[in-house]
XYZ file of C-alpha atoms in Angstrom:
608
model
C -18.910 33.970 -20.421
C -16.228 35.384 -23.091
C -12.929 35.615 -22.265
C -11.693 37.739 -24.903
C -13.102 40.916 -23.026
C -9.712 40.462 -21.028
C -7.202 42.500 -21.395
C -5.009 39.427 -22.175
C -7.268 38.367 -24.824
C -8.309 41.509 -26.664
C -6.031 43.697 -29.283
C -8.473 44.083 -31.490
C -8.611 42.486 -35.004
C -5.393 40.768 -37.212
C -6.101 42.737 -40.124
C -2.770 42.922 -42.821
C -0.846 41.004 -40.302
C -0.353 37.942 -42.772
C 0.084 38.076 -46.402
C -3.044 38.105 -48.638
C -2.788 34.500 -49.642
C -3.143 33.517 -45.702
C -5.943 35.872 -44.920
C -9.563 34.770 -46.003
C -10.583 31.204 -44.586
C -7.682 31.076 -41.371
C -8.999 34.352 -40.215
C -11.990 33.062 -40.069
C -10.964 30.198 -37.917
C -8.712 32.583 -35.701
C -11.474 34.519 -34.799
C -14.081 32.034 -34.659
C -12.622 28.011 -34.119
C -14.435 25.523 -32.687
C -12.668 22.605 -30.770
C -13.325 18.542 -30.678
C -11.937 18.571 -26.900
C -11.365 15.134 -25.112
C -10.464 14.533 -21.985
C -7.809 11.339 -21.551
C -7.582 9.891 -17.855
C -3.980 10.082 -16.156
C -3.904 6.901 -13.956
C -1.883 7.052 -10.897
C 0.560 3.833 -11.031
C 0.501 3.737 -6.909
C -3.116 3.370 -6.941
C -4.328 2.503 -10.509
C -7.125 5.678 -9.654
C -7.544 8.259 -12.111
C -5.064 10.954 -10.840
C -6.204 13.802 -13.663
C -7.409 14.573 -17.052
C -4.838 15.441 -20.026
C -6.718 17.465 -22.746
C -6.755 16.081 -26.028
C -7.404 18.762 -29.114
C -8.258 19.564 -32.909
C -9.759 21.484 -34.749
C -13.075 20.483 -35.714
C -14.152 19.845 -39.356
C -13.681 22.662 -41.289
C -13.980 22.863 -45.188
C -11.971 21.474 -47.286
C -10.814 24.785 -48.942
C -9.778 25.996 -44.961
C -7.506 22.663 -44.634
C -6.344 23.641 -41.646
C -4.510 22.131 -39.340
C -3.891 22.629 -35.352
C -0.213 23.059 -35.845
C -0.799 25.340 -38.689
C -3.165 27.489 -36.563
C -0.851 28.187 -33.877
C 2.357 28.844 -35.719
C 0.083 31.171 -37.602
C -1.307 33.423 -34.701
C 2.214 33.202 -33.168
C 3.663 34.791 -36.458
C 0.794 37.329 -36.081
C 0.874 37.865 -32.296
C -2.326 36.710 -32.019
C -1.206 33.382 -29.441
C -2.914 34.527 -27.022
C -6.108 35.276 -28.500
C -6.616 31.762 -30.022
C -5.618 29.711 -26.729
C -7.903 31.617 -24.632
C -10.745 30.335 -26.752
C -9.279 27.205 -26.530
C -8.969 26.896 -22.630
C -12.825 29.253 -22.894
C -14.090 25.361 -24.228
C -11.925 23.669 -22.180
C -13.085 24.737 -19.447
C -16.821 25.109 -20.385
C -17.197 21.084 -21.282
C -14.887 20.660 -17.843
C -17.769 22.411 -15.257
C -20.364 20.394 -17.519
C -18.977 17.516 -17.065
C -18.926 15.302 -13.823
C -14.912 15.311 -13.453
C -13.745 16.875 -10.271
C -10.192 16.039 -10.216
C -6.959 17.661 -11.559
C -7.092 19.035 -14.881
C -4.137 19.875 -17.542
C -4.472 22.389 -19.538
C -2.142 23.148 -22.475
C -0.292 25.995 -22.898
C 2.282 27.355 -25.272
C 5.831 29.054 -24.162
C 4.349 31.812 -26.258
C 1.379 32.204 -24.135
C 3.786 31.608 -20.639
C 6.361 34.353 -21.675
C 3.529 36.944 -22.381
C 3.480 39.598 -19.552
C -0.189 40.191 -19.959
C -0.816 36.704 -18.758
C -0.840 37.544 -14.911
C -1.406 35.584 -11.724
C -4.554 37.598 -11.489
C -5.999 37.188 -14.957
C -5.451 33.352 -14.165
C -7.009 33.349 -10.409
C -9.999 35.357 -12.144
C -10.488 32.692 -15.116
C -10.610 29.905 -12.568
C -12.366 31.352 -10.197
C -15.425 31.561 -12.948
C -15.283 27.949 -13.360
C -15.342 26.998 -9.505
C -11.146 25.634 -9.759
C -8.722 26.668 -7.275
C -5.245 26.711 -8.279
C -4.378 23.391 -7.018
C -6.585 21.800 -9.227
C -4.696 23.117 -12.193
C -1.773 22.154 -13.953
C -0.463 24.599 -17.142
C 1.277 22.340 -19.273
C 3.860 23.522 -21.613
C 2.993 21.503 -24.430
C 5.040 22.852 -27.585
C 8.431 21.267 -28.391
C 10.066 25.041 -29.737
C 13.280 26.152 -28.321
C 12.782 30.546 -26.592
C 15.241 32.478 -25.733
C 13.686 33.931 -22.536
C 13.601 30.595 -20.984
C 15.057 32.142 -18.041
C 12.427 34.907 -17.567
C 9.587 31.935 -18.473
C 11.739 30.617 -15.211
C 11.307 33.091 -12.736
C 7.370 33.485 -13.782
C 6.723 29.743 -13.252
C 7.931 30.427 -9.872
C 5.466 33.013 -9.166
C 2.779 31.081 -10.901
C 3.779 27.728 -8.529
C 3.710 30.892 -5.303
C -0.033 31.128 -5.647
C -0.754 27.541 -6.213
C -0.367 26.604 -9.583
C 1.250 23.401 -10.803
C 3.649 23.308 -14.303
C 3.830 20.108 -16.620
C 6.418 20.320 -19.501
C 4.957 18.213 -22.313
C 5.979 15.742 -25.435
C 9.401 15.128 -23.600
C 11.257 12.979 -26.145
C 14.916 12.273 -27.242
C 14.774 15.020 -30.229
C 14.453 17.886 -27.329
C 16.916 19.964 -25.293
C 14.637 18.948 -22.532
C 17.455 18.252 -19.708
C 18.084 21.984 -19.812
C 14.306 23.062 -19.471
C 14.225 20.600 -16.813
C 16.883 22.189 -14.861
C 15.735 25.807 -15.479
C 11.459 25.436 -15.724
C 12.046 22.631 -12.376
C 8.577 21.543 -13.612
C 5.839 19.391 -11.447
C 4.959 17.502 -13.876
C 7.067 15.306 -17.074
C 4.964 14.128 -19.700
C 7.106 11.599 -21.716
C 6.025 11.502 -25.628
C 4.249 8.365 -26.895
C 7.410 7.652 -29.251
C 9.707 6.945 -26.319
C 7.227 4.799 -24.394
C 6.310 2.432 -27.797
C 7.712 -0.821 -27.160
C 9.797 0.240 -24.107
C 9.507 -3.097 -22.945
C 12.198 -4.159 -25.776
C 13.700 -1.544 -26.739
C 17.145 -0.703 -24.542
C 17.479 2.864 -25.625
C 14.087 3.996 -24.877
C 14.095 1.653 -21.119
C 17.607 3.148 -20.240
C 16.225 6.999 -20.975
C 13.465 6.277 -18.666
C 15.885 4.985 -16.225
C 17.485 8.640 -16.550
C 14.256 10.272 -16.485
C 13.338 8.823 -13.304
C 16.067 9.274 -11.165
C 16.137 12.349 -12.570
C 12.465 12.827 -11.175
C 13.667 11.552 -7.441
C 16.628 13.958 -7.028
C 14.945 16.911 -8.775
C 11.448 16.426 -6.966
C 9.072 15.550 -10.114
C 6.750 13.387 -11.313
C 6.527 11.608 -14.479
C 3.742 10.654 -16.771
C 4.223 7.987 -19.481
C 2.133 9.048 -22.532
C 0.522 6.611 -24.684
C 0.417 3.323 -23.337
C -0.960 1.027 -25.363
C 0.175 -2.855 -24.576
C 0.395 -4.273 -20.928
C 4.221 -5.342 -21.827
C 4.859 -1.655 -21.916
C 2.621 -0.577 -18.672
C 4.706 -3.876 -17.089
C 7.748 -2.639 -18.005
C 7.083 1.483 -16.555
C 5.642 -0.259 -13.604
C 8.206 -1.691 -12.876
C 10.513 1.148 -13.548
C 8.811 3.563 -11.038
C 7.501 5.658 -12.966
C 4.398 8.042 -10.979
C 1.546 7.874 -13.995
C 0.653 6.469 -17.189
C -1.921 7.500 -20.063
C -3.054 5.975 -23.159
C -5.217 3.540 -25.441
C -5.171 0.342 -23.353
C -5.194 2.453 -19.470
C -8.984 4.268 -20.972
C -10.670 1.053 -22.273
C -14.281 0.336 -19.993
C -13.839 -2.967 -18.210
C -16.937 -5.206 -20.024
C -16.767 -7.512 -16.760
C -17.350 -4.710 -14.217
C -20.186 -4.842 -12.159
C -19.803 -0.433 -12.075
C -18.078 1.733 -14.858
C -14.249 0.999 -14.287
C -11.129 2.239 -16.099
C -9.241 -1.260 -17.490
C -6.085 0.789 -16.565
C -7.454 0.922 -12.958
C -8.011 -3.484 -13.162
C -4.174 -3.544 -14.934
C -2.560 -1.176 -12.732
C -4.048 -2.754 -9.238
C -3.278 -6.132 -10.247
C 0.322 -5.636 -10.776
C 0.746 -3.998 -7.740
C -0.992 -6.485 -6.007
C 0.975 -8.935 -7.516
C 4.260 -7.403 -6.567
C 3.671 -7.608 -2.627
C 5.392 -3.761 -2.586
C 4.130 -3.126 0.912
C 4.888 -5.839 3.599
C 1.793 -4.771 5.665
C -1.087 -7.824 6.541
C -3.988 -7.589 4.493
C -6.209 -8.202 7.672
C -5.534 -4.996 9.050
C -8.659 -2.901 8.472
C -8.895 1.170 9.242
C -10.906 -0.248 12.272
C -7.937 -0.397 14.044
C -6.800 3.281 13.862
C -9.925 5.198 12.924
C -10.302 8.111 15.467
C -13.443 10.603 16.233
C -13.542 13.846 14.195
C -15.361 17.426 14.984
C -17.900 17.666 11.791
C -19.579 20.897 11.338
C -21.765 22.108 8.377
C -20.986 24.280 5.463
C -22.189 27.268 6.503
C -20.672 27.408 9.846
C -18.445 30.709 9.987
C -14.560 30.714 9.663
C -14.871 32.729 12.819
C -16.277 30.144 14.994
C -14.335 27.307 14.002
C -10.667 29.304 14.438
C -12.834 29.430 17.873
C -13.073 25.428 18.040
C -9.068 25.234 16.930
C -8.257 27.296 19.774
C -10.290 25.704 22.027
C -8.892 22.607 21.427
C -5.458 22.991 20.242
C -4.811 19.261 20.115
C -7.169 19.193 17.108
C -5.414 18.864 14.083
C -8.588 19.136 11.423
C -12.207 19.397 11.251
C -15.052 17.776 8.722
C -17.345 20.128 7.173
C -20.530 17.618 6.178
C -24.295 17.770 4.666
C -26.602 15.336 6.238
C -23.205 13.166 8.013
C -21.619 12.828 4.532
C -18.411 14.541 4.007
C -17.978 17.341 1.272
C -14.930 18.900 2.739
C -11.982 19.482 5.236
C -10.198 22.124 7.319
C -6.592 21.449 8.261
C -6.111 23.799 11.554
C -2.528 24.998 10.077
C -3.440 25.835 6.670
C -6.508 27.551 7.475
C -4.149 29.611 9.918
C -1.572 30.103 7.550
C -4.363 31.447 5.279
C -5.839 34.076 7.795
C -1.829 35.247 8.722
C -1.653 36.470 4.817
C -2.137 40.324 4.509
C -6.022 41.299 4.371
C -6.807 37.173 5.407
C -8.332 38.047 8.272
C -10.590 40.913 6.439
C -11.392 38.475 3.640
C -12.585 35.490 5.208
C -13.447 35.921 9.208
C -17.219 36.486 8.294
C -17.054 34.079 5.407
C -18.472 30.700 5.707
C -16.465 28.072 6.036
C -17.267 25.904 2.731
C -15.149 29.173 1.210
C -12.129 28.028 2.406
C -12.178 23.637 3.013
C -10.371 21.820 0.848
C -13.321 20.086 -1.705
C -11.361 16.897 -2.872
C -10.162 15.413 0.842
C -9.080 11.469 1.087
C -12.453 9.817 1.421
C -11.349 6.163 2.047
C -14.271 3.715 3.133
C -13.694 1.953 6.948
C -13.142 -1.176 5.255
C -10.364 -0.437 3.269
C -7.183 -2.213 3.934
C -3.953 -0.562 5.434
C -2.187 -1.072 2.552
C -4.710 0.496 -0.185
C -5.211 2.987 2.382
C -1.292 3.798 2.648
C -0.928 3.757 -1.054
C -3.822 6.012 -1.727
C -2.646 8.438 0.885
C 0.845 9.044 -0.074
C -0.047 9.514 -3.752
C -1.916 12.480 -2.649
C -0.102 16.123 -4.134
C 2.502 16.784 -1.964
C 0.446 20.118 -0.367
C -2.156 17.331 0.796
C 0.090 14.398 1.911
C 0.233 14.861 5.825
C -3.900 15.760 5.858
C -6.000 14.110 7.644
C -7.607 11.185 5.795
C -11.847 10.981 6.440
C -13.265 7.564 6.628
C -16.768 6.982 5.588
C -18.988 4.124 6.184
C -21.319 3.754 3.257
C -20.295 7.305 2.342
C -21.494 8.545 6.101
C -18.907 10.237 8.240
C -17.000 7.751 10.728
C -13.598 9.763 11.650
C -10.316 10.620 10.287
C -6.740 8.564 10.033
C -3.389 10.126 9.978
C -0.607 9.616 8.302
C 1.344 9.450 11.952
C -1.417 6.329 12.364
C -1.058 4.588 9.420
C 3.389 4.363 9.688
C 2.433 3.254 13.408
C -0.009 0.625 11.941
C 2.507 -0.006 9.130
C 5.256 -0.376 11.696
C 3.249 -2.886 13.999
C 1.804 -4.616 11.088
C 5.596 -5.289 10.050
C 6.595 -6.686 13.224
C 3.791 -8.722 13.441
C 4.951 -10.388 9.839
C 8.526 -10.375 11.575
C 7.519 -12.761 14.318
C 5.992 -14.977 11.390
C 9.359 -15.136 9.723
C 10.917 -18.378 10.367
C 13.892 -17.641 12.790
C 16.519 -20.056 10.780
C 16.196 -18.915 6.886
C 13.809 -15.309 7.618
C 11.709 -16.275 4.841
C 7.709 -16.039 5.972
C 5.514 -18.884 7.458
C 2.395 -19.919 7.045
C 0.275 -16.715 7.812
C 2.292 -14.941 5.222
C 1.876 -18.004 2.535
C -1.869 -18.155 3.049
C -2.492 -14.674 2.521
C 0.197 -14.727 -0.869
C -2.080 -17.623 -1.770
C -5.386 -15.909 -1.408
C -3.907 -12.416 -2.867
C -3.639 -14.588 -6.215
C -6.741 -16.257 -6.332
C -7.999 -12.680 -5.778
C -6.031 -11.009 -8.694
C -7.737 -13.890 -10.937
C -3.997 -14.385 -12.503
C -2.550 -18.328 -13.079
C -0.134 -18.964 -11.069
C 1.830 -22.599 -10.099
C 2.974 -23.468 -6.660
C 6.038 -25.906 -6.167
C 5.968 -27.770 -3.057
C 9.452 -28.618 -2.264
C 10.866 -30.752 0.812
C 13.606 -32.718 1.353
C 13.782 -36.709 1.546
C 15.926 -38.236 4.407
C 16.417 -35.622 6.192
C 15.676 -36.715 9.292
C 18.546 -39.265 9.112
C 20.830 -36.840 8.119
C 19.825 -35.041 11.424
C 20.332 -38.202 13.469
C 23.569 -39.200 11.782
C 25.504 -35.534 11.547
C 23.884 -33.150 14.042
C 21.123 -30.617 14.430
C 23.930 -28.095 13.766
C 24.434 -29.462 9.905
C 20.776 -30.508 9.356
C 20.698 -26.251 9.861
C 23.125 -25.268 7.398
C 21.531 -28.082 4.881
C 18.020 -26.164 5.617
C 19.563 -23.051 4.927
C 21.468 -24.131 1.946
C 18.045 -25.354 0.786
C 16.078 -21.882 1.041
C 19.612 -20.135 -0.545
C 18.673 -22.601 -3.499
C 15.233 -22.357 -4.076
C 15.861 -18.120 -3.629
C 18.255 -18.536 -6.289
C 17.215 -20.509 -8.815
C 13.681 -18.658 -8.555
C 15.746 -15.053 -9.030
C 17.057 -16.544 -12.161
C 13.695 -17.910 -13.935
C 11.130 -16.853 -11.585
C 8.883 -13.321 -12.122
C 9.468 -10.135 -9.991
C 6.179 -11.044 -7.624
C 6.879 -14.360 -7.104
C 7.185 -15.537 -3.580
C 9.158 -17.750 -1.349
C 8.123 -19.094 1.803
C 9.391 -21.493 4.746
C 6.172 -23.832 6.093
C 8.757 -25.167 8.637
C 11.359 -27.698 9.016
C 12.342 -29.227 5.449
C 9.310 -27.990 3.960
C 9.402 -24.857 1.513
C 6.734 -23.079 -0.809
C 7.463 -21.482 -3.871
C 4.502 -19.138 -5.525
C 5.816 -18.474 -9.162
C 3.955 -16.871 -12.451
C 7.195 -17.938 -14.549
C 6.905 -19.042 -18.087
C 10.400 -21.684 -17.343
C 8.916 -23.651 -14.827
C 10.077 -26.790 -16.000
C 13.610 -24.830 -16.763
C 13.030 -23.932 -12.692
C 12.329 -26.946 -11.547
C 15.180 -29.298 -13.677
C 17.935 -26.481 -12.270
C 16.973 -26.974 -8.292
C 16.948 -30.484 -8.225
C 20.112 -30.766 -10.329
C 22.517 -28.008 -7.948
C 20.769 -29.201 -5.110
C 21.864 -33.075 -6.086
C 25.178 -31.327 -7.094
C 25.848 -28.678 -3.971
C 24.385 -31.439 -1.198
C 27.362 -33.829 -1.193
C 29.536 -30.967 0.525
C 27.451 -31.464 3.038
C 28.457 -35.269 4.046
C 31.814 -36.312 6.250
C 34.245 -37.031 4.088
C 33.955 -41.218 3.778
C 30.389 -40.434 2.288
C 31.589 -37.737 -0.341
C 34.098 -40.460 -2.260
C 31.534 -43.070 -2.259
C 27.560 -43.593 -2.829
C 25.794 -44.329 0.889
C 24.045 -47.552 0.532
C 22.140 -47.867 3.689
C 19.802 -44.759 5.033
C 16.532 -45.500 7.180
C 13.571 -43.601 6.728
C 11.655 -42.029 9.578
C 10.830 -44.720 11.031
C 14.198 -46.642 10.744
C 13.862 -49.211 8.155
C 16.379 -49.447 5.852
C 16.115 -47.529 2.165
C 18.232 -47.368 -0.825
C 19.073 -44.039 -1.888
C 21.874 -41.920 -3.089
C 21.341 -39.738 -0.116
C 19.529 -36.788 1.025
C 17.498 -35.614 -2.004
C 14.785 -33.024 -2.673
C 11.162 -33.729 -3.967
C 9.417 -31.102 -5.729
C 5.468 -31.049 -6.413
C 4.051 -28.805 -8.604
C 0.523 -27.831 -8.866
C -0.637 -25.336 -12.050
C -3.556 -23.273 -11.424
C -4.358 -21.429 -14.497
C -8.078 -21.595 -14.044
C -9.361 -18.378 -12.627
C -13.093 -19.726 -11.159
C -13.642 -19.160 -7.261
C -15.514 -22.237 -7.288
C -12.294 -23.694 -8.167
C -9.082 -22.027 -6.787
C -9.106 -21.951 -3.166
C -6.545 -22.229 -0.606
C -8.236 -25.498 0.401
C -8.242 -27.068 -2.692
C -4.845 -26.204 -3.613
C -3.683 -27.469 -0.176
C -5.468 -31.033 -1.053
C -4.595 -31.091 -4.730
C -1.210 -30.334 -3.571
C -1.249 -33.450 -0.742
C -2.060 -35.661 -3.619
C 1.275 -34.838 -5.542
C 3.882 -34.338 -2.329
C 2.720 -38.299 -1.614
C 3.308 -39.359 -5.123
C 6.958 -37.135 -5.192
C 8.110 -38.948 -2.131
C 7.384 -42.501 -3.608
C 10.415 -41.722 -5.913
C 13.752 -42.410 -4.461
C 16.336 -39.499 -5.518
C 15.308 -35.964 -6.341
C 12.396 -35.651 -8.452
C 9.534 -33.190 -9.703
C 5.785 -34.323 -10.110
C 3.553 -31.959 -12.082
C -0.242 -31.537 -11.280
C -3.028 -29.047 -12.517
C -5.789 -27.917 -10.741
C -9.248 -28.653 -12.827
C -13.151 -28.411 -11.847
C -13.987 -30.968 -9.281
């Protein structure tokens, strides 16, 4: 295949374009380079899945009296009109390693502002280059990748928009704070930002750099874009971009091969998951299963006619989609409106009535397997492109065809799944019970992270009950919870967790590095903050006599709080289990409430 045959591509030779010192060795090169092209996975932070490939360039080794460089290259042909030629043979390698590779997802491609402002480079030059390589539009992003300031940006404008009419997506590239970039922002209104590698260095620390991507991304939200953090290359950083929102990440540490995976796995995929596991973003019950929603689907094979299934559609106009399959495993889908809305364009009909209908499906559905939790499933299907987000989503069982979900079923699901949590919530302090605790508990052990769980419950308190009313022992339980909230905002991590067991017993899930710092400051406000609590005679003077539950007489200061705290920082299933910690954890409440006054016992979980 040569692309230069194009009318884009072809002008004919650069002959006493460049002075004679230039001429000789970079001619050469023009007319002839060869690439070292890489292709660097963009990892979707919703998911941790591999959203796209970035393509990664140079020159390959050329001798030494050539010294060339990339950079050099292109400001060259630029000076010599010759832009065009050179990226063509770029994107003619690009795209020749792409169809012999086994990558199938979204793929950006560089481009320069040069190449975008050209009028030769059409819709249907594009469309006609794709189509070669077997990629529709919406598997392609042009990404603006030089950093040079044009004075047509408002013409490069207007043909982005027509670009974007037939499909196409737009990236703007190597955003950093040495750029006019608000302004292309506003004018290019791009798909895709790719942040430079210089801003996201050490963003974890650095206030500048955090506070532009704070701009960036609300930016993003109000301006309907997505942003992709270049270079990543320490999990502070990915923390830190996680945490800010940000849509994608790329880099050093995100491409690393897991050594401990059973199958070839992304460590950005392993990173990425765990954190969101670990932040508990969705409040939906891990034990709901696409079981529950999973709904038959109309399959049909790929050469069934578009004519007979706009037959089927109206037919049944309740059906929303059909599955095209090859022996009951899904390679495709038909959404009834869009294949509609394709036949309604002038000559539609014409072009694809008699077609068959693998011509038109959609190749890269939502293929989720049945067992797949609501919340993956959620996650994965709103991080879809937004022209694929209300789809139908096929579910497979062992890769075989079982039916579709919809996006209508899953915020149903969500929505039940939510109210089911609610009536788990204890009614006096809404923090979650036990059904909610155990499955926190299990998500860590599952994450393989080390985590420490503080038991905490209060001493006395059923004498305080007897002696100053149900109605007080409830604001003393609530002043409790408001406590351990607190004090867990101020040293605790952003996952951590907080939970209400019942009556004067709380749980607190935490992955701080303070927990001692944590544990000192709740006893000491709580010992502090509880004497409000007492009539007035008991707040001048220490209480000498309080029974215990069963009525003998203690000494004691008062109500008091006893905290047990049980380390897990081994990561062995044969270990870690929520029985275990539930024993080990016995063990250390018993020797906490042998201390009179408030107190903290520590424990760690070893081997048995």
């Amino acid at each position: 295949m040569n692309l230069y045959k194009s009318e884009f591509a072809e002008e004919g030779p650069i002959e006493n374009l460049a002075p004679d010192h230039e001429q000789g060795g970079i001619e050469q090169i023009v007319f002839n380079p060869k690439w070292n092209v890489k292709f660097q996975p963009i990892f979707s932070f919703f998911t941790g899945e591999v959203f796209g490939y970035r393509v990664d360039y140079e020159l390959a080794s050329v001798s030494s009296d050539q010294g060339v460089t990339s950079a050099e290259l292109f400001s060259y042909v630029e000076r010599v009109g010759k832009a065009d030629y050179l990226e063509k043979t770029l994107w003619e390698q690009v795209l020749t390693k792409w169809s012999d590779s086994s990558l199938s997802s979204i793929l950006f491609l560089p481009v320069t502002m040069y190449v975008v402002e050209d009028v030769r480079l059409t819709t249907s030059f594009l469309n006609d280059l794709f189509r070669r390589y077997d990629l529709p539009p919406r598997r392609i992003v042009l990404e603006i990748t030089d950093t040079m300031s044009y004075p047509n940006l408002q013409l490069t404008s207007e043909k982005v928009q027509l670009f974007r009419h037939y499909g196409y997506s737009f990236a703007l590239g190597n955003l950093d704070h040495e750029q006019p970039w608000l302004h292309r922002i506003l004018l290019l209104r791009p798909d895709y930002v790719n942040v430079a590698p210089k801003l996201v260095m050490n963003v974890h620390e650095e206030r500048i750099q955090f506070s532009t991507f704070e701009v960036v991304t609300d930016l993003a939200r109000k301006l309907d874009f997505q942003v992709i953090a270049q270079g990543i290359s320490n999990v502070d950083d990915l923390h830190s971009l996680l945490g800010l929102g940000i849509h994608f990440g790329q880099g050093s540490l995100l491409e690393q091969m897991s050594p401990t995976a059973v199958e070839a796995r992304f460590k950005g995929t392993r990173l990425i998951q765990e954190w969101l596991i670990s932040q508990n973003t969705l409040s939906v019950d891990q034990g709901w299963s696409l079981n529950h929603i999973v709904k038959p689907v109309q399959s049909v094979d790929s050469h069934t006619t578009v004519a007979q299934v706009v037959q089927y559609f109206n037919e049944f106009k309740l059906e929303s989609g059909i599955v095209v399959v090859q022996d009951e495993t899904p390679i495709g889908l038909v959404m009834r409106d869009k294949l509609f809305q394709r036949l309604a364009f002038q000559y539609g009909h014409a072009l694809y009535w008699n077609r068959e209908i693998h011509n038109v499906m959609d190749q890269n559905p939502l293929m989720i397997e049945v067992d797949t939790t609501l919340e993956t499933a959620s996650r994965l299907s709103m991080a879809r492109h937004r022209d694929q987000i209300y789809d139908s989503v096929i579910v497979t069982r062992r890769g075989k065809l079982v039916g579709v979900i919809t996006v209508r079923d899953m915020l149903n699901a969500i929505t039940e799944s939510q109210m089911e949590l609610a009536k788990d919530a204890n009614p006096l302090t809404g923090l979650p019970g036990n059904r909610r605790i155990e499955r926190e508990i299990e998500k860590r052990i599952r994450v393989k992270q080390p985590f420490a769980i503080i038991y905490a419950d209060l001493d006395h308190f059923k004498w305080f009950n007897d002696n100053y009313g149900f109605r007080k022992g409830d604001s003393v339980i609530k002043f409790t919870a408001n406590v351990l909230a607190e004090c867990l905002g101020t040293y605790g991590e952003s996952g951590d967790f907080i939970g209400h067991v019942g009556g004067d017993d709380f749980i607190l899930i935490t992955q701080t590095r303070e927990l001692n710092s944590l544990c000192m400051t709740i006893t000491s406000r709580f010992d502090r903050e509880i004497l409000e609590f007492y009539q007035s005679e008991h707040a001048c003077q220490p209480i000498r006599v309080i029974t215990d539950r069963s009525g003998n007489p203690v000494h004691s200061a008062g109500i008091a709080i006893s905290l047990a705290v049980l380390e897990c920082h081994t990561i062995d299933h044969a270990v870690v289990s929520p029985e275990r910690i539930a024993q080990e954890a016995g063990y250390l409440k018993k020797s906490a409430k042998r201390v009179q006054g408030s107190t903290t016992v520590h424990g760690k979980l070893r081997p048995s």
